Structures are given as structure tokens and as C-alpha cells.
């Protein structure tokens, strides 16, 4: 099933299938290692449920929910 | 042999630690030309070579989206350092090599420092440096920057590149057929037309056109508009083709292929991972507590309170020493020098000015030490993570919190270290909005002013009003930030995509170097300007001086007073033995003489430039109920807010009132028919919002990189404060609230 990162639950894992944004934000997301084929796991969310923290390639990244919306992930149902 | 070596790498890769290890105390901090990005330089001597080392800003990539990246790129292209040392975190190799690949694409001489080998080992990661070196075609040296291990080998390897004059060919990665074919054509066109090829390699220009790099695009337009347009059309064709067939963008293809290239290299036996890369380490376990939904905010409040306490309480001791020292110097010179202008200039202008500049030094040192500790340990990134949602509402960034706390999140802060604390913010618009609004917070210097006015008019509700002022100050600051982000500093919020680095114990050396650099910069850059301004303010409140005739009037008043009492009484007053008890008559005489002195001081203040400005502004300031005395006090408050109290004292013929003991002044104000609780309320609000003190204005100008923003802070804040004060005074007067 394909969903975006905002819809993922804490600790849920998946593989990025697409990053649907160009420009500054798109480049920022990609240069941090969030490109199609990358495995990610949701590490947690800030106290106000935004931003979200991800585990990627052995590091922890954070992004805001409205930024995470552009990242499509294939997850196990 | 001599050569220039640039250090490049991701933030958190240990770049600064390595730089400190290599250069030790031989560092020089400046700025890159025309921008506020810090440039650190140093030298490293070893065996037969001397290397000039430049620390480039930490970046993840070489796009034109952030100032740091443009600065790093321009440096590499324009200054052409002999070698670039790319520091990569071996516990995070895949992501760190993304930058390395971009250096290789540029075809510049690169040497890779495989840093944090110890951390990688602990995480069960083994990296084969030789294999990586063979596959990438550049030297790779394992290092541990924290202990200095491998640094000499690294430098020898860099020196070797220089000695051998080794050539580096540009790395050619396939970015997919569509992009590749278009790039081949573009490269040919670029080559035959010598389009920007004096500065950049042809293929790299084509690549940047594919990435829609703004800097290169605009340079291209200037150089050869026809070809530039042609190239842009080619890119557009590829873009729409990719969007139609693969639902992707050229820059996305390029990034994907770069990661694909890295993966293919790592797969060939470069890296061996014992565990799942996404398994949790102790750092992540700490995070489970420190960013926990309930515990996280509580711990954060505690940490920030401790930081605040350390900065403002512990710095009091050295601040006290400095105040004592300058008080002593001022007093000694006062007794040594003859009465007159020179004494006034040296004591009130220069000594007070220098004292004012240096008085902030302990504060700035403690603040930078505290913030550097939080930043280097990794906690600051967590604070930004937890608070971003709140600050984003106002167009700011989670990292803005530090500046607001230091400036007066808890009563008694200071906007000067607050403005400087915005350096941890990497988003330019959010940073500017933060540094322009932190002066609205309740700094320690405004407190004596509030205390004076509250004691005079709202004594019964002291605690409630003080609390309301603190709350209004922060909500006001945030609202203004929102207003600025919607108007003068508008623009989309900078992406938050950020790394939460693993928790680490900061090294004392790193913290000490960082703290000293920042403090020295403040003394050197801000100090001289502030001293100049305080002399100007002193002159404004001193010149023009009272004409001879009026001075003579006061003098004859004194003489007639002295003549009217028996010689024994006046003699008693002048006797050198000041400690002895005086008779009632003598004390009475002393008081009367003093009141003449105070009246003279009031008259000279009113006669001075500041007094004339204050008087001239009366017609306008009446709208808010302020008379000339209040206006002068507000001008004095521009030097430092607490000066308002002593200036008001002089203006009310009470002599220079000590801000800590303003009882007599508050009684005078309370009984003055020109004052009302309503006007006092207006003045409190005006004091909260009007122009920051000189030191803060200079800091704003230095930190934003432009005097324009310093001037903006003075004008905008004063207009805003005046608008609010007029609103309060006029509405209150119309409704008959709080009037006498």
C-alpha cells in the first residue's frame, strides 16, 4: 500500500517510492538521503505531533508534516 | 612548500573539531566577502610544508539554495584551493558521500577524511578505506578528529597531492538516458561557445542547468543570453518528458543516480555492517525520554531555566568585578582631573562607554558557552524539533527559542546576547525576523523603569502588572515577528528538513575556542562602534552648554545663600572633616545648595541638544501624554534603558537618581500633576517596544550584515511603540479611565 509519511504510524517502516516536489524543498529532501528506494522508519513525533522524526540510513532526520506529505512510501499492510 | 587547503563536509561530520585540532590557537575568524557567513582560517605546519587551512561552511550539497552552499561553491571556484579535504562521518557514510560525489563531479582535487572511525566501530560498521580510495580514485584517510588521530597522515596526503601536481578528472555518472543525452548536446554547445568555461568545467555547467541552479542560470543569462535561452529550452524539454513518462524531475533523477552510484560503490566490499543500520542506539534511547510527549517539554523547560540561570546569575560576579573596576577608574580620574569638559568627557563619555561595552562581555561569554554546549551535545536540535510547531505559527523556526529565552523569556534577560544567539539559526528569513523581534522581550535594563512607574502609580497591583508586562512582551514580540514575516521579510518558510545528530559530550577545547572567538568578535566589532555612539550621546546631553549668564545666576544664588547664614555654618560645611556630625543649620544649607545644583543640572539638560529635541518633540509626544522630561529620558534610554531613571531624576531636579533606589523619584512622579496612571501605562508600553538600546542596535546591524536593519529597528520599533502609547492614552482619556 502506498501512503505518505504523515499517514504512517510511529515505528512503522516502509520504502520511499517517490518524492513529489521540485525546487528548494525537493532538493533539501533528496540531499538528506530521502530518495526512492530508501528504507525509512518513523522514530517519533514532536509533542505537538509535528514535526516527525525518521530513521534513514542510520541517521535521524526531522521534517514538518506539510513537507512529509510530498514523500510517498510503500508500506506493508 | 605552501598551499591552501579547504575543509568541507556535512554539518555534524566533525569538521570544526578537525579544524581546531589542525590549527590549534592559530585561527583567524572573519566573514566571506559581503555576507554574514563566518570564515575561519588557520595554519598547519608539519615537516617541510605549511598549509593554509580554510574551514568552509558545513553543507549537505552544492546547490544554490542556501547561502552557505553558494559561499562554499564560490570559494572553491574562485579561490581554487590546491586541495579540498572532504570530512565524512564514517558512521553515516552513505549520506555523507553525497557531498563527496558532487566534489568529484566538479573535477577538483579532493582528499577524503574518513572521520569518526571510533563511532562507526562502536556501531559495528567497518569501512575499507583502501577499497573506497581505489573505487573513487581519490586518497581516503581514516581519522578520529576528537583525539587528533590520523590528522598528520591526512595532511601528508593533502601535501602529496600538491607536490605531485596530480590532475583530477571530473566524475561522470549516468543520470539516465534522457538526461545524459541532453547533457551531451549541452556540453558540446557550452564547449564550442566558451560559455562560462573560464570558471567552470563544461559538463558541470550542463549539470547545473539540469538542476535549475539559479546562480548559474543568471550568470549564463548575463554572459550569452542566446545560448542561455537555448540551454533552458533543452532542459525544459527534458523536464516535461520526464514528468510525462516517469512523473519525476531532472534534479530528482540526478539525486537518485548519485545515491545509486554511492550504493554501487559501497556494495563492492567498502562497508561491512554488523547490525541493521536503523537499529536504535543509546542516543535514540535517550531521545525516547528527552523528546517524550510529556517528559520532553518539562525537561526542556528545566534545561532552559538552568541555562538562563547560569548565564545571568553566574555572570553577575564577573560583571560586578568589571563594574567595580570601571567605577574605581571613573572615580579616581574624577578626583584626579580638574572640573570641566575634559573630565566630563573622560568619565561620563569614555569610561562609562567602555564600561558599558565590556559590561556585556561576561554575559556574552556565558551565553555562548551555554548555547555551544547545548548545540555541540545535540540537544539544541531537539529543542528546535519540539518547539517548531509553536514558532512556525509566527513565521519563525524552532531554533528561534534560544534567542527569545536569552533576551528575556524569564525577567532579567538581555537582547544583546539574544541577538547573537540567532547564529544557530540557519534559515535566513526566520533568523532576521527573530533578531529583529527579540529586543521587545523584557530585558533586565527595562525592569528598573517598570519598577519606578509601578511604584509611583500601581503599587497595589505590582506583581500582577509585572507579570502582565512579561507576558505582553513575549506575545507582542511574536506578533510583530508574524507581521514582519507577512510584510518586509515575507517568503515561504525555509524547509525544516534537519538532522538530529547523536548525543555527544562536547569537548572543552571546542567550547572554549568557540566562546572566545565570539566574545572577541563582539569586543572588536561592536565595541568600537558602541563607544563612538556613547560619546555622541554624551555630547548630545552636554552641548550646547548653559550660557555664562545663566550659570552666573545659579552661582549668585549659591553665593547669596552662603552669605545669608553665619560664617560658622558655611565654614562647617566646607571643613574637610566630612565624617563629623554637622549642625542642623549646616545640613539645611547643604540641602538648599544641592537643590540649586539640581536645578542647574535640569536647566543644562533642557538647554542641551537632547533637551531641545525633547522639547521640540513635545508637540507630537503630547499625543501620548509625554512632556519634554519624559522625552529626554527616552533619548537617554537609547544608551541603555535603565538610564531613563537617572535622566528623569535629573530632569525633575532630583540629581542623578540611582536606578536601584528610585523612591524619591517615584513619589515626585506620583504627585506631579502632569502625570497620571494612564500616562504611566502608556510609558510602560512605550518602553517595552521602542528602539532597542545602542548596543542591541549595533548587534542587530552586525548580525544581519546591514545597517539598514539597525536603522529599521530604531524607526519601526519607535513608531510601533508610539502608536501603542497614543492608542492607550487617547482611548483612556476619552473613556476617563486611569486619569486623575
mmCIF file of C-alpha atoms in Angstrom, chain B residues 85-428:
data_model
loop_
_atom_site.group_PDB
_atom_site.id
_atom_site.type_symbol
_atom_site.label_atom_id
_atom_site.label_comp_id
_atom_site.label_asym_id
_atom_site.label_seq_id
_atom_site.Cartn_x
_atom_site.Cartn_y
_atom_site.Cartn_z
ATOM 1 C CA UNK B 85 39.568 17.873 2.245
ATOM 2 C CA UNK B 86 36.104 16.407 2.472
ATOM 3 C CA UNK B 87 35.370 15.207 6.012
ATOM 4 C CA UNK B 88 32.849 12.403 6.051
ATOM 5 C CA UNK B 89 31.231 10.739 9.047
ATOM 6 C CA UNK B 90 32.011 7.041 8.591
ATOM 7 C CA UNK B 91 29.115 6.043 10.839
ATOM 8 C CA UNK B 92 26.905 7.793 8.275
ATOM 9 C CA UNK B 93 28.898 7.077 5.151
ATOM 10 C CA UNK B 94 26.180 6.755 2.542
ATOM 11 C CA UNK B 95 24.626 10.163 3.220
ATOM 12 C CA UNK B 96 27.983 11.893 3.694
ATOM 13 C CA UNK B 97 29.322 10.680 0.356
ATOM 14 C CA UNK B 98 26.564 12.627 -1.407
ATOM 15 C CA UNK B 99 28.622 15.792 -0.990
ATOM 16 C CA UNK B 100 31.833 13.961 -1.910
ATOM 17 C CA UNK B 101 30.289 12.857 -5.207
ATOM 18 C CA UNK B 102 29.485 16.481 -6.032
ATOM 19 C CA UNK B 103 33.110 17.475 -5.474
ATOM 20 C CA UNK B 104 34.176 14.656 -7.758
ATOM 21 C CA UNK B 105 31.695 15.872 -10.396
ATOM 22 C CA UNK B 106 33.381 19.272 -10.255
ATOM 23 C CA UNK B 107 36.728 17.634 -11.003
ATOM 24 C CA UNK B 108 38.584 19.431 -8.214
ATOM 25 C CA UNK B 109 41.429 17.843 -6.196
ATOM 26 C CA UNK B 110 39.757 16.039 -3.292
ATOM 27 C CA UNK B 111 41.088 14.071 -0.362
ATOM 28 C CA UNK B 112 38.584 12.287 1.882
ATOM 29 C CA UNK B 113 38.925 12.192 5.666
ATOM 30 C CA UNK B 114 37.064 9.138 6.893
ATOM 31 C CA UNK B 115 36.181 10.645 10.253
ATOM 32 C CA UNK B 116 34.582 9.214 13.412
ATOM 33 C CA UNK B 117 36.054 5.782 12.840
ATOM 34 C CA UNK B 118 35.620 5.127 16.578
ATOM 35 C CA UNK B 119 31.885 5.840 16.489
ATOM 36 C CA UNK B 120 31.490 3.661 13.400
ATOM 37 C CA UNK B 121 33.345 0.812 15.083
ATOM 38 C CA UNK B 122 31.085 1.022 18.134
ATOM 39 C CA UNK B 123 28.115 0.763 15.823
ATOM 40 C CA UNK B 124 29.504 -2.356 14.221
ATOM 41 C CA UNK B 125 30.430 -0.577 10.984
ATOM 42 C CA UNK B 126 33.728 -1.372 9.283
ATOM 43 C CA UNK B 127 34.929 0.725 6.358
ATOM 44 C CA UNK B 128 37.667 -0.369 3.989
ATOM 45 C CA UNK B 129 39.456 2.912 3.307
ATOM 46 C CA UNK B 130 41.790 1.480 0.655
ATOM 47 C CA UNK B 131 38.962 -0.032 -1.309
ATOM 48 C CA UNK B 132 36.985 3.208 -1.147
ATOM 49 C CA UNK B 133 40.073 5.109 -2.309
ATOM 50 C CA UNK B 134 40.566 2.804 -5.293
ATOM 51 C CA UNK B 135 36.923 2.975 -6.341
ATOM 52 C CA UNK B 136 36.582 6.764 -6.003
ATOM 53 C CA UNK B 137 40.070 7.454 -7.344
ATOM 54 C CA UNK B 138 40.991 9.875 -4.551
ATOM 55 C CA UNK B 139 43.026 9.455 -1.339
ATOM 56 C CA UNK B 140 40.983 8.323 1.693
ATOM 57 C CA UNK B 141 42.470 8.688 5.191
ATOM 58 C CA UNK B 142 40.804 7.317 8.356
ATOM 59 C CA UNK B 143 40.699 9.913 11.180
ATOM 60 C CA UNK B 144 39.289 10.476 14.657
ATOM 61 C CA UNK B 145 39.103 14.268 14.949
ATOM 62 C CA UNK B 146 38.328 14.275 18.675
ATOM 63 C CA UNK B 147 41.658 12.703 19.517
ATOM 64 C CA UNK B 148 43.593 14.057 16.557
ATOM 65 C CA UNK B 149 44.279 10.550 15.313
ATOM 66 C CA UNK B 150 45.135 10.439 11.622
ATOM 67 C CA UNK B 151 45.413 14.200 11.206
ATOM 68 C CA UNK B 152 49.098 14.127 10.226
ATOM 69 C CA UNK B 153 48.558 11.327 7.716
ATOM 70 C CA UNK B 154 45.654 13.333 6.297
ATOM 71 C CA UNK B 155 47.796 16.428 5.877
ATOM 72 C CA UNK B 156 50.644 14.447 4.360
ATOM 73 C CA UNK B 157 48.238 13.003 1.870
ATOM 74 C CA UNK B 158 46.958 16.506 1.032
ATOM 75 C CA UNK B 159 50.521 17.785 0.681
ATOM 76 C CA UNK B 160 51.286 14.840 -1.570
ATOM 77 C CA UNK B 161 48.527 15.885 -3.973
ATOM 78 C CA UNK B 162 50.069 19.365 -4.173
ATOM 79 C CA UNK B 163 53.634 18.101 -4.641
ATOM 80 C CA UNK B 164 52.686 15.612 -7.330
ATOM 81 C CA UNK B 165 50.507 18.235 -9.051
ATOM 82 C CA UNK B 166 48.016 15.442 -9.517
ATOM 83 C CA UNK B 167 45.212 16.071 -12.001
ATOM 84 C CA UNK B 168 41.657 15.083 -11.141
ATOM 85 C CA UNK B 169 39.233 14.292 -13.949
ATOM 86 C CA UNK B 170 35.565 15.082 -13.428
ATOM 87 C CA UNK B 171 33.495 12.091 -12.379
ATOM 88 C CA UNK B 172 30.883 11.172 -14.961
ATOM 89 C CA UNK B 173 27.829 9.435 -13.562
ATOM 90 C CA UNK B 174 24.966 8.323 -15.753
ATOM 91 C CA UNK B 175 21.798 10.214 -14.776
ATOM 92 C CA UNK B 176 19.546 8.150 -17.040
ATOM 93 C CA UNK B 177 19.369 8.222 -20.868
ATOM 94 C CA UNK B 178 17.135 11.275 -21.192
ATOM 95 C CA UNK B 179 19.300 13.488 -19.009
ATOM 96 C CA UNK B 180 22.581 12.029 -20.304
ATOM 97 C CA UNK B 181 21.785 12.609 -23.982
ATOM 98 C CA UNK B 182 20.578 16.148 -23.412
ATOM 99 C CA UNK B 183 23.657 16.879 -21.322
ATOM 100 C CA UNK B 184 25.998 15.610 -24.065
ATOM 101 C CA UNK B 185 24.474 18.092 -26.527
ATOM 102 C CA UNK B 186 24.572 20.898 -23.992
ATOM 103 C CA UNK B 187 28.186 20.155 -23.093
ATOM 104 C CA UNK B 188 29.157 20.423 -26.767
ATOM 105 C CA UNK B 189 27.378 23.775 -27.181
ATOM 106 C CA UNK B 190 28.904 25.084 -23.973
ATOM 107 C CA UNK B 191 32.374 23.970 -25.054
ATOM 108 C CA UNK B 192 32.291 25.459 -28.545
ATOM 109 C CA UNK B 193 30.911 28.791 -27.311
ATOM 110 C CA UNK B 194 33.298 29.008 -24.323
ATOM 111 C CA UNK B 195 30.177 29.588 -22.253
ATOM 112 C CA UNK B 196 31.329 30.246 -18.635
ATOM 113 C CA UNK B 197 34.085 27.687 -19.211
ATOM 114 C CA UNK B 198 36.733 30.053 -17.841
ATOM 115 C CA UNK B 199 35.272 29.441 -14.398
ATOM 116 C CA UNK B 200 33.557 26.054 -14.555
ATOM 117 C CA UNK B 201 34.016 22.745 -16.395
ATOM 118 C CA UNK B 202 31.570 22.387 -19.332
ATOM 119 C CA UNK B 203 29.865 19.231 -18.086
ATOM 120 C CA UNK B 204 29.354 20.778 -14.679
ATOM 121 C CA UNK B 205 27.634 23.800 -16.245
ATOM 122 C CA UNK B 206 25.314 21.453 -18.134
ATOM 123 C CA UNK B 207 24.625 19.587 -14.895
ATOM 124 C CA UNK B 208 23.773 22.807 -13.043
ATOM 125 C CA UNK B 209 21.434 23.815 -15.881
ATOM 126 C CA UNK B 210 19.687 20.468 -15.444
ATOM 127 C CA UNK B 211 19.390 21.146 -11.704
ATOM 128 C CA UNK B 212 17.964 24.624 -12.500
ATOM 129 C CA UNK B 213 20.647 26.244 -10.414
ATOM 130 C CA UNK B 214 19.676 29.907 -10.019
ATOM 131 C CA UNK B 215 23.193 31.247 -9.660
ATOM 132 C CA UNK B 216 24.481 29.563 -12.826
ATOM 133 C CA UNK B 217 21.299 30.400 -14.758
ATOM 134 C CA UNK B 218 21.612 34.105 -14.023
ATOM 135 C CA UNK B 219 25.336 34.111 -14.782
ATOM 136 C CA UNK B 220 24.563 32.395 -18.047
ATOM 137 C CA UNK B 221 21.923 34.961 -18.987
ATOM 138 C CA UNK B 222 24.437 37.755 -18.465
ATOM 139 C CA UNK B 223 27.219 36.092 -20.461
ATOM 140 C CA UNK B 224 25.396 34.830 -23.507
ATOM 141 C CA UNK B 225 21.614 35.330 -23.424
ATOM 142 C CA UNK B 226 21.003 33.445 -26.680
ATOM 143 C CA UNK B 227 22.813 30.286 -25.682
ATOM 144 C CA UNK B 228 21.398 30.519 -22.158
ATOM 145 C CA UNK B 229 17.877 30.571 -23.591
ATOM 146 C CA UNK B 230 18.709 27.628 -25.846
ATOM 147 C CA UNK B 231 20.034 25.588 -22.943
ATOM 148 C CA UNK B 232 16.977 26.409 -20.863
ATOM 149 C CA UNK B 233 14.734 25.191 -23.664
ATOM 150 C CA UNK B 234 16.619 21.881 -23.777
ATOM 151 C CA UNK B 235 16.200 21.482 -20.018
ATOM 152 C CA UNK B 236 12.518 22.314 -20.291
ATOM 153 C CA UNK B 237 12.060 19.605 -22.941
ATOM 154 C CA UNK B 238 13.769 17.014 -20.758
ATOM 155 C CA UNK B 239 11.720 18.167 -17.757
ATOM 156 C CA UNK B 240 8.371 17.805 -19.435
ATOM 157 C CA UNK B 241 9.399 14.472 -20.965
ATOM 158 C CA UNK B 242 10.434 13.131 -17.540
ATOM 159 C CA UNK B 243 7.274 14.448 -15.941
ATOM 160 C CA UNK B 244 5.105 12.757 -18.578
ATOM 161 C CA UNK B 245 6.886 9.419 -18.681
ATOM 162 C CA UNK B 246 8.299 8.879 -15.206
ATOM 163 C CA UNK B 247 6.462 11.532 -13.149
ATOM 164 C CA UNK B 248 9.759 12.951 -11.937
ATOM 165 C CA UNK B 249 12.096 15.951 -12.359
ATOM 166 C CA UNK B 250 15.640 16.147 -13.797
ATOM 167 C CA UNK B 251 17.076 17.244 -10.437
ATOM 168 C CA UNK B 252 15.343 14.279 -8.792
ATOM 169 C CA UNK B 253 16.821 11.912 -11.380
ATOM 170 C CA UNK B 254 20.267 13.346 -10.761
ATOM 171 C CA UNK B 255 19.979 12.959 -6.979
ATOM 172 C CA UNK B 256 18.659 9.397 -7.350
ATOM 173 C CA UNK B 257 21.528 8.454 -9.629
ATOM 174 C CA UNK B 258 24.104 9.967 -7.311
ATOM 175 C CA UNK B 259 22.770 7.827 -4.489
ATOM 176 C CA UNK B 260 22.687 4.880 -6.849
ATOM 177 C CA UNK B 261 26.358 5.456 -7.658
ATOM 178 C CA UNK B 262 27.229 5.642 -3.940
ATOM 179 C CA UNK B 263 25.319 2.446 -3.255
ATOM 180 C CA UNK B 264 27.103 0.613 -6.059
ATOM 181 C CA UNK B 265 30.466 1.632 -4.633
ATOM 182 C CA UNK B 266 29.648 0.710 -1.057
ATOM 183 C CA UNK B 267 28.393 -2.670 -2.227
ATOM 184 C CA UNK B 268 31.820 -3.620 -3.591
ATOM 185 C CA UNK B 269 33.166 -4.519 -0.176
ATOM 186 C CA UNK B 270 33.730 -0.991 1.100
ATOM 187 C CA UNK B 271 31.401 -1.218 4.045
ATOM 188 C CA UNK B 272 30.527 -4.025 6.404
ATOM 189 C CA UNK B 273 27.631 -3.504 8.785
ATOM 190 C CA UNK B 274 27.173 -5.948 11.621
ATOM 191 C CA UNK B 275 23.712 -4.648 12.534
ATOM 192 C CA UNK B 276 20.646 -3.227 10.850
ATOM 193 C CA UNK B 277 21.567 0.426 10.138
ATOM 194 C CA UNK B 278 18.263 1.621 11.549
ATOM 195 C CA UNK B 279 18.640 -0.164 14.884
ATOM 196 C CA UNK B 280 18.409 2.051 17.954
ATOM 197 C CA UNK B 281 21.500 3.143 19.850
ATOM 198 C CA UNK B 282 21.882 4.625 23.308
ATOM 199 C CA UNK B 283 21.399 8.067 21.781
ATOM 200 C CA UNK B 284 17.990 7.014 20.478
ATOM 201 C CA UNK B 285 17.086 5.587 23.858
ATOM 202 C CA UNK B 286 17.940 8.917 25.470
ATOM 203 C CA UNK B 287 15.668 10.523 22.893
ATOM 204 C CA UNK B 288 12.784 8.340 23.965
ATOM 205 C CA UNK B 289 12.881 10.269 27.239
ATOM 206 C CA UNK B 290 14.121 13.706 26.168
ATOM 207 C CA UNK B 291 11.620 14.136 23.339
ATOM 208 C CA UNK B 292 8.832 12.231 25.053
ATOM 209 C CA UNK B 293 5.460 13.888 24.624
ATOM 210 C CA UNK B 294 5.055 14.665 28.343
ATOM 211 C CA UNK B 295 8.532 14.475 29.827
ATOM 212 C CA UNK B 296 10.253 16.188 26.885
ATOM 213 C CA UNK B 297 8.725 19.651 27.322
ATOM 214 C CA UNK B 298 9.187 19.500 31.112
ATOM 215 C CA UNK B 299 12.853 18.581 30.802
ATOM 216 C CA UNK B 300 13.281 21.267 28.159
ATOM 217 C CA UNK B 301 11.828 23.912 30.496
ATOM 218 C CA UNK B 302 14.223 22.777 33.195
ATOM 219 C CA UNK B 303 17.222 22.844 30.839
ATOM 220 C CA UNK B 304 16.335 26.319 29.560
ATOM 221 C CA UNK B 305 15.813 27.589 33.119
ATOM 222 C CA UNK B 306 19.222 26.230 34.098
ATOM 223 C CA UNK B 307 20.826 27.826 31.036
ATOM 224 C CA UNK B 308 19.214 31.145 31.878
ATOM 225 C CA UNK B 309 20.304 30.863 35.489
ATOM 226 C CA UNK B 310 23.881 30.018 34.554
ATOM 227 C CA UNK B 311 24.102 32.864 32.041
ATOM 228 C CA UNK B 312 22.590 35.599 34.153
ATOM 229 C CA UNK B 313 23.400 34.605 37.728
ATOM 230 C CA UNK B 314 26.928 33.319 37.369
ATOM 231 C CA UNK B 315 27.922 36.147 35.079
ATOM 232 C CA UNK B 316 26.890 38.607 37.801
ATOM 233 C CA UNK B 317 30.140 38.006 39.677
ATOM 234 C CA UNK B 318 32.491 38.987 36.813
ATOM 235 C CA UNK B 319 30.067 41.733 35.772
ATOM 236 C CA UNK B 320 30.325 43.049 39.322
ATOM 237 C CA UNK B 321 34.138 42.982 39.125
ATOM 238 C CA UNK B 322 34.077 44.919 35.874
ATOM 239 C CA UNK B 323 31.581 47.438 37.239
ATOM 240 C CA UNK B 324 33.717 47.841 40.333
ATOM 241 C CA UNK B 325 36.841 48.258 38.247
ATOM 242 C CA UNK B 326 35.299 50.866 35.963
ATOM 243 C CA UNK B 327 33.644 52.602 38.909
ATOM 244 C CA UNK B 328 37.048 52.807 40.553
ATOM 245 C CA UNK B 329 38.775 54.085 37.409
ATOM 246 C CA UNK B 330 35.991 56.625 36.884
ATOM 247 C CA UNK B 331 36.175 57.779 40.486
ATOM 248 C CA UNK B 332 39.970 58.030 40.514
ATOM 249 C CA UNK B 333 40.004 60.070 37.331
ATOM 250 C CA UNK B 334 37.175 62.203 38.689
ATOM 251 C CA UNK B 335 39.273 63.190 41.684
ATOM 252 C CA UNK B 336 42.498 63.491 39.684
ATOM 253 C CA UNK B 337 41.226 65.628 36.833
ATOM 254 C CA UNK B 338 40.176 69.235 37.234
ATOM 255 C CA UNK B 339 36.460 70.016 36.941
ATOM 256 C CA UNK B 340 35.461 70.739 33.372
ATOM 257 C CA UNK B 341 34.574 69.354 30.000
ATOM 258 C CA UNK B 342 37.568 67.037 29.715
ATOM 259 C CA UNK B 343 36.683 65.332 32.968
ATOM 260 C CA UNK B 344 33.069 65.014 31.919
ATOM 261 C CA UNK B 345 34.089 63.550 28.542
ATOM 262 C CA UNK B 346 36.514 61.045 30.028
ATOM 263 C CA UNK B 347 34.383 59.969 32.974
ATOM 264 C CA UNK B 348 30.835 60.150 31.578
ATOM 265 C CA UNK B 349 31.592 59.629 27.910
ATOM 266 C CA UNK B 350 34.558 57.285 27.545
ATOM 267 C CA UNK B 351 34.844 55.352 30.818
ATOM 268 C CA UNK B 352 31.079 54.786 31.017
ATOM 269 C CA UNK B 353 31.062 53.868 27.325
ATOM 270 C CA UNK B 354 33.921 51.365 27.601
ATOM 271 C CA UNK B 355 32.407 50.043 30.809
ATOM 272 C CA UNK B 356 29.098 49.654 29.004
ATOM 273 C CA UNK B 357 30.735 47.664 26.206
ATOM 274 C CA UNK B 358 32.800 45.426 28.458
ATOM 275 C CA UNK B 359 29.976 45.005 30.980
ATOM 276 C CA UNK B 360 28.297 42.761 28.434
ATOM 277 C CA UNK B 361 31.363 40.593 27.908
ATOM 278 C CA UNK B 362 30.838 38.113 30.774
ATOM 279 C CA UNK B 363 27.189 37.807 29.745
ATOM 280 C CA UNK B 364 28.120 37.047 26.147
ATOM 281 C CA UNK B 365 30.798 34.567 27.182
ATOM 282 C CA UNK B 366 28.486 32.622 29.466
ATOM 283 C CA UNK B 367 25.690 32.675 26.908
ATOM 284 C CA UNK B 368 27.862 31.390 24.069
ATOM 285 C CA UNK B 369 29.397 28.758 26.299
ATOM 286 C CA UNK B 370 25.958 27.548 27.375
ATOM 287 C CA UNK B 371 24.493 27.557 23.880
ATOM 288 C CA UNK B 372 27.613 25.957 22.370
ATOM 289 C CA UNK B 373 27.276 23.203 24.955
ATOM 290 C CA UNK B 374 23.643 22.592 24.022
ATOM 291 C CA UNK B 375 24.451 22.785 20.318
ATOM 292 C CA UNK B 376 27.515 20.532 20.347
ATOM 293 C CA UNK B 377 25.824 17.992 22.610
ATOM 294 C CA UNK B 378 22.975 17.719 20.096
ATOM 295 C CA UNK B 379 20.232 18.918 22.460
ATOM 296 C CA UNK B 380 19.595 22.204 20.656
ATOM 297 C CA UNK B 381 18.348 20.316 17.594
ATOM 298 C CA UNK B 382 15.840 18.530 19.863
ATOM 299 C CA UNK B 383 14.618 21.830 21.289
ATOM 300 C CA UNK B 384 14.029 23.083 17.745
ATOM 301 C CA UNK B 385 12.242 19.813 16.950
ATOM 302 C CA UNK B 386 9.899 20.078 19.947
ATOM 303 C CA UNK B 387 9.074 23.771 19.616
ATOM 304 C CA UNK B 388 8.944 24.189 15.852
ATOM 305 C CA UNK B 389 5.170 23.773 15.682
ATOM 306 C CA UNK B 390 4.673 26.721 18.058
ATOM 307 C CA UNK B 391 7.182 29.074 16.472
ATOM 308 C CA UNK B 392 6.124 28.257 12.936
ATOM 309 C CA UNK B 393 2.723 29.859 13.634
ATOM 310 C CA UNK B 394 4.581 33.177 13.874
ATOM 311 C CA UNK B 395 6.724 32.604 10.797
ATOM 312 C CA UNK B 396 9.734 31.626 12.886
ATOM 313 C CA UNK B 397 11.703 28.429 13.381
ATOM 314 C CA UNK B 398 12.020 26.025 16.320
ATOM 315 C CA UNK B 399 15.581 27.239 16.808
ATOM 316 C CA UNK B 400 14.342 30.793 17.452
ATOM 317 C CA UNK B 401 13.534 29.820 21.029
ATOM 318 C CA UNK B 402 17.087 30.288 22.321
ATOM 319 C CA UNK B 403 17.224 33.913 21.274
ATOM 320 C CA UNK B 404 13.847 34.655 22.869
ATOM 321 C CA UNK B 405 14.726 32.966 26.160
ATOM 322 C CA UNK B 406 18.074 34.723 26.469
ATOM 323 C CA UNK B 407 16.549 38.100 25.596
ATOM 324 C CA UNK B 408 14.078 37.934 28.435
ATOM 325 C CA UNK B 409 11.926 34.815 28.379
ATOM 326 C CA UNK B 410 12.396 34.984 32.096
ATOM 327 C CA UNK B 411 12.597 38.507 33.527
ATOM 328 C CA UNK B 412 16.134 39.859 33.517
ATOM 329 C CA UNK B 413 17.454 38.738 30.139
ATOM 330 C CA UNK B 414 19.332 40.815 27.616
ATOM 331 C CA UNK B 415 18.729 41.331 23.911
ATOM 332 C CA UNK B 416 22.427 41.684 23.047
ATOM 333 C CA UNK B 417 23.368 38.035 23.665
ATOM 334 C CA UNK B 418 19.851 37.237 22.405
ATOM 335 C CA UNK B 419 20.533 38.767 19.002
ATOM 336 C CA UNK B 420 23.848 36.918 18.875
ATOM 337 C CA UNK B 421 22.131 33.656 19.799
ATOM 338 C CA UNK B 422 20.339 33.732 16.435
ATOM 339 C CA UNK B 423 23.554 32.457 14.869
ATOM 340 C CA UNK B 424 22.388 28.915 15.473
ATOM 341 C CA UNK B 425 19.505 29.598 13.052
ATOM 342 C CA UNK B 426 20.284 28.511 9.517
ATOM 343 C CA UNK B 427 17.136 29.839 7.853
ATOM 344 C CA UNK B 428 17.802 33.415 6.714
#
